[in-house]
């Protein structure tokens, strides 16, 4: 439909409503573009609304992307605890960190701790297997507390990807069923689950 057909349809409608012809003509003239008249007045009203919406969207997107550190620590701790509670067999039988490292030849990092050796000397290594933690290569070691005889899990993962936010971390996390010690050691994440 072109502009003239639209005008005719509008004129016919208003005339059928018993409006005087001069009023119908006045209505049609108000809709016509007038020289010197700014037809983008609507833009002045909607630009601030659109800018505010864009700011709110950008802020919401950033909030959705950023993880609160505490939430992320608990997500990682929960993933480790879940595997500790659910996994029973280990591919590599080992009696030391060196034995576990030898059995996990394709691992891109060392499982031998440099930090907290005193803590880990209280545990005996029993076995190991490959695994992943937050999409990063990891090692799952089964260790036994020498004093209590409790079977525990030691996770070692490379601090890459999303795990980089856990750098300089030395934290104790208590979950409903498990107690975890998590710390950084030479660009590796260690997590001991009791």
Phi, psi and omega in degrees: 000130179269180186294322180293320178295322177296314179301317180297317180297318180295314180301313181299320180297310182292326177293324178291341178271008176069033173274146177297148183300324181291327176292318179299316180296321179297319179296316181294322180292327179294331181278343181286150176288131180250140179297138180084351178274135181275110181277002180254025179302321180303329182297324181295332179277325187269339180300312179296324179295315179295320179295317178296319178297320179295320179295316179298318179296316180297316179297316180297318179298316180296320179295322179293325181283322185279135180261134171293131184306317180299318178298318181293319177303315181292326176297313179295314179299318179296319178297317179294313181298321179299316179291325177299316184283340187250351186250131185244324185262147180235137184289327185247125172269129183212155179243004181202169176296323179296320178295320177295319179297318179297321179287333180255061187300329184275003179288134186275005181212167181274143175266354181282122182284147174256326179261154177058035178297327180296316178300311185284343176291345178279000182238144177255129179283131180247326183190173182207161175205159174284148173200187177228152177224116183052040177081002180255148178300138181213165175240136179248110180254136173265126180231156181238131177292120184297328184280314186259342183079006181288133174281130183231173179239138172239119177259138175229126180222151175287135180278078178230169178060222183293338181290346180299336179290350179265009178300153180057035183257134170215100190218147175251128181236130178250117176259177183304315185249351186221158175242130181235139168249124181237134179207162176264143179212102177052059180059028174231148176258127175248138177220121179253123182249123176265000000 
